[in-house]
Amino acid sequence: MSNVKEHQYGNEWIEILENLSFSEQERKTSNAIRFLLANSFPTRKTEEWKYSDLKWLKKIKFTQNSVFDEIFIQKALDTILTDDLKNVPRIVCYNGRYLKQFSTIQENPNFFMLVDYSKNESFINLKNALVALNKIFDNLTITVKFSSKNDMKSILCINLGNANTSRPCVFSPKYHFHILDNVQATILEINYGEGVYFSNSVYDIKLDHKAQLNYTYINKASKKSYYCTNTLIELSDHTKYKQFQLIKGSLFSRYETNIHLKGEWSQAEFDAVQILSDHQHADITSQVIHDVPHCQSHQNVKNILSDFSHGVFQGKVYVNRLAQKTNAQQQNQALLLSDHAEINTKPELEIYADDVKCSHGAAIGALDQEQLFFLMSRGIPYELAQKMLINAFINESIEKIDDSIIQNLLHQSIMAK
Amino acid sequence: MNMILEIKELHASVIDDTLKNGLKPILKGVNLSIPVGETHVIMGPNGSGKSSLSYVLSGHPSYKVTSGSVTFKNQNLLKMSPDERAAAGLFLAFQSPVELPGVNNANFLRTAVNSVRKARGESELDAVSFLKLARQLAKNLSFPADMLKRNVNVGFSGGEKKRNEVLQMSLLQPSFAILDETDSGLDIDALRIVAEGVNSLQSPSFSSLIITHHQRLLDYIKPDYIHILAKGRIIFIGGPELSLQLEKEGYARFLGEVNE
Amino acid sequence: MNKPVQNQALLKQLKIDAYKWGFETDIEMDILPKGLNEDIIRSISARKSEPNWMLEWRLKSYRLWLTMEPPQWGKVAHPEIDYQDLHYYAAPKKIKGPKSLDEVDPELLKTYAKLGISLREQEILAGVEKTENKDVVPVAIDAVFDSVSIATTFKVTLAKAGVVFCSISEAIQNYPEMIQKYLGSVVPQGDNYYAALNSAVFTDGSFVYIPKGVKCPMELSTYFRINAKNTGQFERTLIIADDRATVSYLEGCTAPQRDENQLHAAVVELVAMEDTFIKYSTVQNWYPGDKDGNGGIYNFVTKRGACRGARSRISWTQVETGSAITWKYPSCILQGESSIGEFYSVAVTNGHQQADTGTKMIHIGANTRSTILAKTISAGNSDSTYRGLVRMLPNARNSRNFTECDSLLIGNHCGAHTVPYIESKNSTAKIEHEATTSKISEEQLFYCQQRGLTKEAAIGLIVNGFCKDVLKELPMEFAVEAQQLLQISLEGSVG
């Protein structure tokens, strides 16, 4: 009976692969393709995909080809590069290609920055369909090492996407960020683009002893685009990892974050704010694995959902038997601003150590009526009161970011249409 | 006599979904008139509807007026939204002020002041002149300076919250203020500061309705009349001396006369 | 200062035979051969002299079951169950359908007496009179022994109030219209694998009907006992509260100590019309298996209540201490406007027990309310999971849910997990969920020990405190039993 199923599911992938012009031969030699064919196409019956439907992947005939569009790139960079950001060393990519002429961080023989286009199937060990789908392509791998020998501490990654061919394109970049001992690094990533395209990226992030990383990810891409990310973050001892995601763009997007606390006394703090409208769908899925004692993880996800939008949060905290004295918190707050918006939340705790403090909470609903009344009783009209409360809701998350340039950028991104 | 507020046969219910018709009657025929320039006090046992009356007057969405009328400055108050009532000059100092996480106090106060000014056809205050005014008023209320920078009522002590209410009142310059147990939970010094804040608004055109349990606030603010509210109705009206009598004897004597 | 000492003494006494309900009754049985097929189902139906529609209903369920697969999503692991290696019908020979109490085999009465349950009405009433506590009311009991109901007490008293309380077999004979209308109306035959199996082979269970405007004059209770070897117990309970009716129902269960695993797959359906209140309490104490994880009951249960009428209220309270595996999610379908669903749960696992339990609150109607309070305690090598769903559908305007899940781990070889699913399609609905995982603090333990309690007694005391908000929802006589059970269940959890 199980053979029949494999065959069925396999067919769905075969169609997608054929459409992407993979030959019979390639199918045999690639482990990633073999993985796809051996596993079911994710459907809502798959637990991890309960609330997000990948069926568009079967419907849209994506292509790997794209056309270089310098006018678009120049225009996009003019919009993105505000005075604050102009002088930050940057890597600019366009439809999955590194653009040397627009980047201020160049390849470096001392391995601080590498660009590679060869197939890399051994890149991060995450077993899921989207990672496998990323690996089947010969595509960009960018490696950046932050070391004390190098004074590059803050970088800006700009990922541009543009649908300029008759068929929407798919691109699958891989990023490897490695923060060496005692280094404090900041990465700001801005995703921006126009039209229908699919960006399916994979991130491998490593923090060594006492390293720190502040990672801010902004999606303000077109509301027609598709974004999926898979991130593996491995934290050594005494590290501090801070991630903030602002999701405003894309028709469908899913951000899967795996944080692995492998060294004692480390901290991971990862927050996200989704601001969705129209028919947007955004899914924040995360797993934090506490493998060692004395670590902390804090997660706070906020969804602001209007029109027909759909927000998803699935977060899991896993505490291994050895990870005593773990402190793990998870919080999801969703604001439903329309009768057609929808939220699905699944905060999950899997705990095997007894001396831990773990908690999660979820609060879902409309704006607080008492707060609205209080503001109105002070003479503030309804619409303005509503706006103040929504901004306050978002501000709580942004206020936690130390960098005022990034704070400003986030505020601007939120205000922008 | 020129009335600022006239309540006639007011019946109101709190919306309660667990009940068959969804309404729980609270006010059962309140009559109350306040002439311009007067200070009236409402006292009454717990659960008599004092706070509900203040919510109904300011337009809280959990209450429904089932019959009766309220005229405020010759306008139908019940037709106005809460912000319109505020713009018209009605102010409610909340018994339990609401916390607004993420909303900066100064920003909140300025938005409120400018909303009201705009509705009244006055020019909006720029940030500098607003802050100057707010700091001055805050100082009069012995507010620490950082109170304006913090989020509205978040992490405020009970006394700080009450002072924040009075600060808002001073900024919004209402012609009619309802003080819902603004004196409760205050120590003697805070009580005096709050009372001075209220008194500073006193003028021939300012009227107020004070809801309280205690005589002590009335040592600072002299009322014209005292009303006893019980079981959803005003059952007795007396002069300023009534509060002293109630302090001594309680409500029992008055309650005996009320029929459901 | 005396009390702690008494507690210690009690604990010592209980420790001797941790599972004191593990004895076996030796009685002549009528047992159908092992295996599951249409003939077996026909035989079960024939033994109960069922009408043809009932047989057809069973067969339809069986055919559905054949197309289904066991659910995989629970966090429980067990070897595949061989459904052909089980008996599906076992009844004491002398019972052919429920009879008056005088005809019940004295051996069975002895069994129940040993379990602390009297089936003699006079004794029960006398017992109640002896206590001076006015809150204690007599409890009417339906006693189910393996596959059949052997007696139902206080039938006459209840009939006077218009209340129907009988075995489901009797109800199929005497109230066929109601059975046809309501059986499977809350838990459809094909709802899930175990519900389909139950619908095909259920042998007995209780039926309750409370007519319009009636407040049931006494607590109703069913006591389930598995005795026979290699036998599955598949009981079916149906409770209907007509407009403005109120009823409180209790359920208790035990089984002998055996090395092999035994299957218990029950279905409970509650129907609540306008302005009703159904309170359903369970103290589940099936044999949990020995300390090495051998034997014990597989408790795969589907319980669901439908709040059909406006302002109806269904309240589930459960104390789950037994079974090798528990898989159950007592749920509420909140259809009637302003209806209320409640779920209060304590789940304790020790040894190698596995529990995956929780609830579903499906808010369909406007102004519906639900409360979930789940306390999970894991000790030994056990695993305990809270799994719950709160769903707000588009018409559930102004509906509310509040959920609190707290887990306590005792020792470092167990697991406690929380898996809530929260779904909202209504902007006016409000959901609040909180969950925590912690351990018993050293300070609390030390404080108790300094006052003379043993570590074990202190843990028992603290755990009872941790569960207090749930235990107080139980009817009084059950609350005492539940407290003792908690202590016994945690025996040997402290190294």
PDB file of C-alpha atoms in Angstrom, chain A residues 217-369:
ATOM      1  CA  TYR A 217      15.250  40.574   8.002  1.00  0.00           C
ATOM      2  CA  ILE A 218      12.790  42.731   6.113  1.00  0.00           C
ATOM      3  CA  ASN A 219      10.447  41.484   3.437  1.00  0.00           C
ATOM      4  CA  LYS A 220       8.924  44.340   1.511  1.00  0.00           C
ATOM      5  CA  ALA A 221       8.770  42.514  -1.786  1.00  0.00           C
ATOM      6  CA  SER A 222       5.839  42.686  -4.147  1.00  0.00           C
ATOM      7  CA  LYS A 223       2.539  41.335  -2.888  1.00  0.00           C
ATOM      8  CA  LYS A 224       2.579  38.926  -5.806  1.00  0.00           C
ATOM      9  CA  SER A 225       5.852  37.224  -4.896  1.00  0.00           C
ATOM     10  CA  TYR A 226       6.528  33.941  -3.117  1.00  0.00           C
ATOM     11  CA  TYR A 227       9.185  33.696  -0.413  1.00  0.00           C
ATOM     12  CA  CYS A 228      10.365  30.721   1.556  1.00  0.00           C
ATOM     13  CA  THR A 229      13.354  30.666   3.853  1.00  0.00           C
ATOM     14  CA  ASN A 230      14.935  27.884   5.853  1.00  0.00           C
ATOM     15  CA  THR A 231      17.425  28.931   8.460  1.00  0.00           C
ATOM     16  CA  LEU A 232      19.646  26.836  10.682  1.00  0.00           C
ATOM     17  CA  ILE A 233      21.328  28.713  13.498  1.00  0.00           C
ATOM     18  CA  GLU A 234      23.900  26.940  15.599  1.00  0.00           C
ATOM     19  CA  LEU A 235      24.995  28.658  18.773  1.00  0.00           C
ATOM     20  CA  SER A 236      28.155  27.845  20.619  1.00  0.00           C
ATOM     21  CA  ASP A 237      28.715  28.785  24.277  1.00  0.00           C
ATOM     22  CA  HIS A 238      28.194  32.309  25.650  1.00  0.00           C
ATOM     23  CA  THR A 239      26.702  33.530  22.393  1.00  0.00           C
ATOM     24  CA  LYS A 240      23.926  36.029  21.838  1.00  0.00           C
ATOM     25  CA  TYR A 241      21.711  35.773  18.811  1.00  0.00           C
ATOM     26  CA  LYS A 242      19.028  38.343  18.106  1.00  0.00           C
ATOM     27  CA  GLN A 243      16.732  38.077  15.136  1.00  0.00           C
ATOM     28  CA  PHE A 244      13.955  40.355  14.027  1.00  0.00           C
ATOM     29  CA  GLN A 245      11.753  39.758  11.017  1.00  0.00           C
ATOM     30  CA  LEU A 246       9.397  42.273   9.509  1.00  0.00           C
ATOM     31  CA  ILE A 247       7.036  40.694   7.015  1.00  0.00           C
ATOM     32  CA  LYS A 248       5.030  43.046   4.851  1.00  0.00           C
ATOM     33  CA  GLY A 249       5.530  41.716   1.344  1.00  0.00           C
ATOM     34  CA  SER A 250       4.731  38.569  -0.640  1.00  0.00           C
ATOM     35  CA  LEU A 251       1.516  36.819  -1.472  1.00  0.00           C
ATOM     36  CA  PHE A 252       2.741  33.651   0.184  1.00  0.00           C
ATOM     37  CA  SER A 253       5.710  33.416   2.478  1.00  0.00           C
ATOM     38  CA  ARG A 254       7.037  30.981   4.986  1.00  0.00           C
ATOM     39  CA  TYR A 255      10.000  31.478   7.307  1.00  0.00           C
ATOM     40  CA  GLU A 256      11.337  28.409   8.981  1.00  0.00           C
ATOM     41  CA  THR A 257      13.906  29.007  11.686  1.00  0.00           C
ATOM     42  CA  ASN A 258      15.784  26.277  13.513  1.00  0.00           C
ATOM     43  CA  ILE A 259      17.810  27.454  16.453  1.00  0.00           C
ATOM     44  CA  HIS A 260      20.146  24.958  17.996  1.00  0.00           C
ATOM     45  CA  LEU A 261      21.605  25.919  21.360  1.00  0.00           C
ATOM     46  CA  LYS A 262      24.720  23.803  21.555  1.00  0.00           C
ATOM     47  CA  GLY A 263      26.898  25.707  24.004  1.00  0.00           C
ATOM     48  CA  GLU A 264      26.072  26.698  27.579  1.00  0.00           C
ATOM     49  CA  TRP A 265      25.115  30.218  28.663  1.00  0.00           C
ATOM     50  CA  SER A 266      23.834  31.255  25.259  1.00  0.00           C
ATOM     51  CA  GLN A 267      20.812  33.356  24.456  1.00  0.00           C
ATOM     52  CA  ALA A 268      18.537  33.454  21.471  1.00  0.00           C
ATOM     53  CA  GLU A 269      15.958  36.139  21.033  1.00  0.00           C
ATOM     54  CA  PHE A 270      13.886  36.082  17.881  1.00  0.00           C
ATOM     55  CA  ASP A 271      10.930  38.254  17.189  1.00  0.00           C
ATOM     56  CA  ALA A 272       8.740  38.779  14.187  1.00  0.00           C
ATOM     57  CA  VAL A 273       6.056  41.202  13.119  1.00  0.00           C
ATOM     58  CA  GLN A 274       3.705  40.339  10.284  1.00  0.00           C
ATOM     59  CA  ILE A 275       1.636  43.100   8.758  1.00  0.00           C
ATOM     60  CA  LEU A 276      -0.615  41.528   6.176  1.00  0.00           C
ATOM     61  CA  SER A 277      -3.464  42.704   4.009  1.00  0.00           C
ATOM     62  CA  ASP A 278      -5.353  41.662   0.849  1.00  0.00           C
ATOM     63  CA  HIS A 279      -4.949  37.904   0.374  1.00  0.00           C
ATOM     64  CA  GLN A 280      -1.453  37.672   1.831  1.00  0.00           C
ATOM     65  CA  HIS A 281      -0.399  34.542   3.649  1.00  0.00           C
ATOM     66  CA  ALA A 282       2.635  34.441   5.926  1.00  0.00           C
ATOM     67  CA  ASP A 283       3.862  31.574   8.056  1.00  0.00           C
ATOM     68  CA  ILE A 284       6.427  31.797  10.840  1.00  0.00           C
ATOM     69  CA  THR A 285       7.563  28.322  11.808  1.00  0.00           C
ATOM     70  CA  SER A 286      10.328  27.788  14.287  1.00  0.00           C
ATOM     71  CA  GLN A 287      12.027  25.195  16.376  1.00  0.00           C
ATOM     72  CA  VAL A 288      14.372  25.923  19.236  1.00  0.00           C
ATOM     73  CA  ILE A 289      16.416  23.028  20.487  1.00  0.00           C
ATOM     74  CA  HIS A 290      17.946  23.387  23.930  1.00  0.00           C
ATOM     75  CA  ASP A 291      20.645  20.768  24.101  1.00  0.00           C
ATOM     76  CA  VAL A 292      22.752  22.101  26.964  1.00  0.00           C
ATOM     77  CA  PRO A 293      22.110  23.703  30.366  1.00  0.00           C
ATOM     78  CA  HIS A 294      21.822  27.399  31.227  1.00  0.00           C
ATOM     79  CA  CYS A 295      20.521  28.743  27.946  1.00  0.00           C
ATOM     80  CA  GLN A 296      17.705  31.140  27.261  1.00  0.00           C
ATOM     81  CA  SER A 297      15.381  31.565  24.342  1.00  0.00           C
ATOM     82  CA  HIS A 298      12.713  34.202  23.902  1.00  0.00           C
ATOM     83  CA  GLN A 299      10.350  34.461  21.012  1.00  0.00           C
ATOM     84  CA  ASN A 300       7.678  36.999  20.333  1.00  0.00           C
ATOM     85  CA  VAL A 301       5.561  36.943  17.200  1.00  0.00           C
ATOM     86  CA  LYS A 302       2.963  39.554  16.363  1.00  0.00           C
ATOM     87  CA  ASN A 303       0.457  39.403  13.558  1.00  0.00           C
ATOM     88  CA  ILE A 304      -1.550  42.348  12.317  1.00  0.00           C
ATOM     89  CA  LEU A 305      -4.069  40.954   9.902  1.00  0.00           C
ATOM     90  CA  SER A 306      -6.511  42.877   7.785  1.00  0.00           C
ATOM     91  CA  ASP A 307      -8.652  42.151   4.727  1.00  0.00           C
ATOM     92  CA  PHE A 308      -8.482  38.467   3.744  1.00  0.00           C
ATOM     93  CA  SER A 309      -5.000  37.854   5.063  1.00  0.00           C
ATOM     94  CA  HIS A 310      -3.901  34.735   6.864  1.00  0.00           C
ATOM     95  CA  GLY A 311      -1.224  34.610   9.535  1.00  0.00           C
ATOM     96  CA  VAL A 312       0.406  31.440  10.809  1.00  0.00           C
ATOM     97  CA  PHE A 313       2.667  30.860  13.781  1.00  0.00           C
ATOM     98  CA  GLN A 314       4.021  27.441  14.637  1.00  0.00           C
ATOM     99  CA  GLY A 315       6.713  27.493  17.253  1.00  0.00           C
ATOM    100  CA  LYS A 316       8.263  24.622  19.063  1.00  0.00           C
ATOM    101  CA  VAL A 317      10.556  24.644  22.050  1.00  0.00           C
ATOM    102  CA  TYR A 318      12.396  21.395  22.603  1.00  0.00           C
ATOM    103  CA  VAL A 319      14.297  20.909  25.848  1.00  0.00           C
ATOM    104  CA  ASN A 320      16.623  17.947  26.005  1.00  0.00           C
ATOM    105  CA  ARG A 321      17.121  15.989  29.254  1.00  0.00           C
ATOM    106  CA  LEU A 322      20.533  17.512  29.729  1.00  0.00           C
ATOM    107  CA  ALA A 323      19.373  21.094  29.258  1.00  0.00           C
ATOM    108  CA  GLN A 324      18.687  21.869  32.915  1.00  0.00           C
ATOM    109  CA  LYS A 325      18.142  25.493  33.993  1.00  0.00           C
ATOM    110  CA  THR A 326      16.710  26.333  30.596  1.00  0.00           C
ATOM    111  CA  ASN A 327      14.609  29.439  30.395  1.00  0.00           C
ATOM    112  CA  ALA A 328      12.402  29.428  27.312  1.00  0.00           C
ATOM    113  CA  GLN A 329       9.546  31.719  26.489  1.00  0.00           C
ATOM    114  CA  GLN A 330       7.259  32.033  23.526  1.00  0.00           C
ATOM    115  CA  GLN A 331       4.592  34.603  22.924  1.00  0.00           C
ATOM    116  CA  ASN A 332       2.197  35.096  20.043  1.00  0.00           C
ATOM    117  CA  GLN A 333      -0.173  38.033  19.812  1.00  0.00           C
ATOM    118  CA  ALA A 334      -2.475  38.446  16.869  1.00  0.00           C
ATOM    119  CA  LEU A 335      -4.700  41.352  15.977  1.00  0.00           C
ATOM    120  CA  LEU A 336      -7.556  40.538  13.660  1.00  0.00           C
ATOM    121  CA  LEU A 337      -8.699  43.734  12.003  1.00  0.00           C
ATOM    122  CA  SER A 338     -11.175  42.266   9.544  1.00  0.00           C
ATOM    123  CA  ASP A 339     -13.940  39.707   9.635  1.00  0.00           C
ATOM    124  CA  HIS A 340     -12.233  37.781   6.867  1.00  0.00           C
ATOM    125  CA  ALA A 341      -8.743  37.605   8.295  1.00  0.00           C
ATOM    126  CA  GLU A 342      -7.571  34.372   9.840  1.00  0.00           C
ATOM    127  CA  ILE A 343      -4.916  33.325  12.332  1.00  0.00           C
ATOM    128  CA  ASN A 344      -3.630  29.855  13.133  1.00  0.00           C
ATOM    129  CA  THR A 345      -1.298  29.438  16.031  1.00  0.00           C
ATOM    130  CA  LYS A 346       0.437  26.436  17.442  1.00  0.00           C
ATOM    131  CA  PRO A 347       2.979  27.146  20.175  1.00  0.00           C
ATOM    132  CA  GLU A 348       4.439  23.880  21.290  1.00  0.00           C
ATOM    133  CA  LEU A 349       6.532  22.749  24.243  1.00  0.00           C
ATOM    134  CA  GLU A 350       8.380  19.457  24.332  1.00  0.00           C
ATOM    135  CA  ILE A 351      10.186  19.235  27.633  1.00  0.00           C
ATOM    136  CA  TYR A 352      12.373  16.443  29.006  1.00  0.00           C
ATOM    137  CA  ALA A 353      14.311  18.268  31.728  1.00  0.00           C
ATOM    138  CA  ASP A 354      12.699  19.003  35.065  1.00  0.00           C
ATOM    139  CA  ASP A 355      14.574  22.026  36.354  1.00  0.00           C
ATOM    140  CA  VAL A 356      13.437  24.452  33.677  1.00  0.00           C
ATOM    141  CA  LYS A 357      11.243  27.468  33.244  1.00  0.00           C
ATOM    142  CA  CYS A 358       9.309  27.224  30.030  1.00  0.00           C
ATOM    143  CA  SER A 359       6.196  29.035  29.068  1.00  0.00           C
ATOM    144  CA  HIS A 360       4.199  30.133  26.133  1.00  0.00           C
ATOM    145  CA  GLY A 361       1.243  32.333  25.647  1.00  0.00           C
ATOM    146  CA  ALA A 362      -1.080  33.365  22.887  1.00  0.00           C
ATOM    147  CA  ALA A 363      -3.543  36.216  22.761  1.00  0.00           C
ATOM    148  CA  ILE A 364      -5.787  36.604  19.774  1.00  0.00           C
ATOM    149  CA  GLY A 365      -8.516  39.089  19.119  1.00  0.00           C
ATOM    150  CA  ALA A 366      -9.460  42.537  17.973  1.00  0.00           C
ATOM    151  CA  LEU A 367      -8.106  45.757  19.464  1.00  0.00           C
ATOM    152  CA  ASP A 368      -8.865  46.065  23.152  1.00  0.00           C
ATOM    153  CA  GLN A 369     -12.243  47.754  23.547  1.00  0.00           C
TER     154      GLN A 369
END
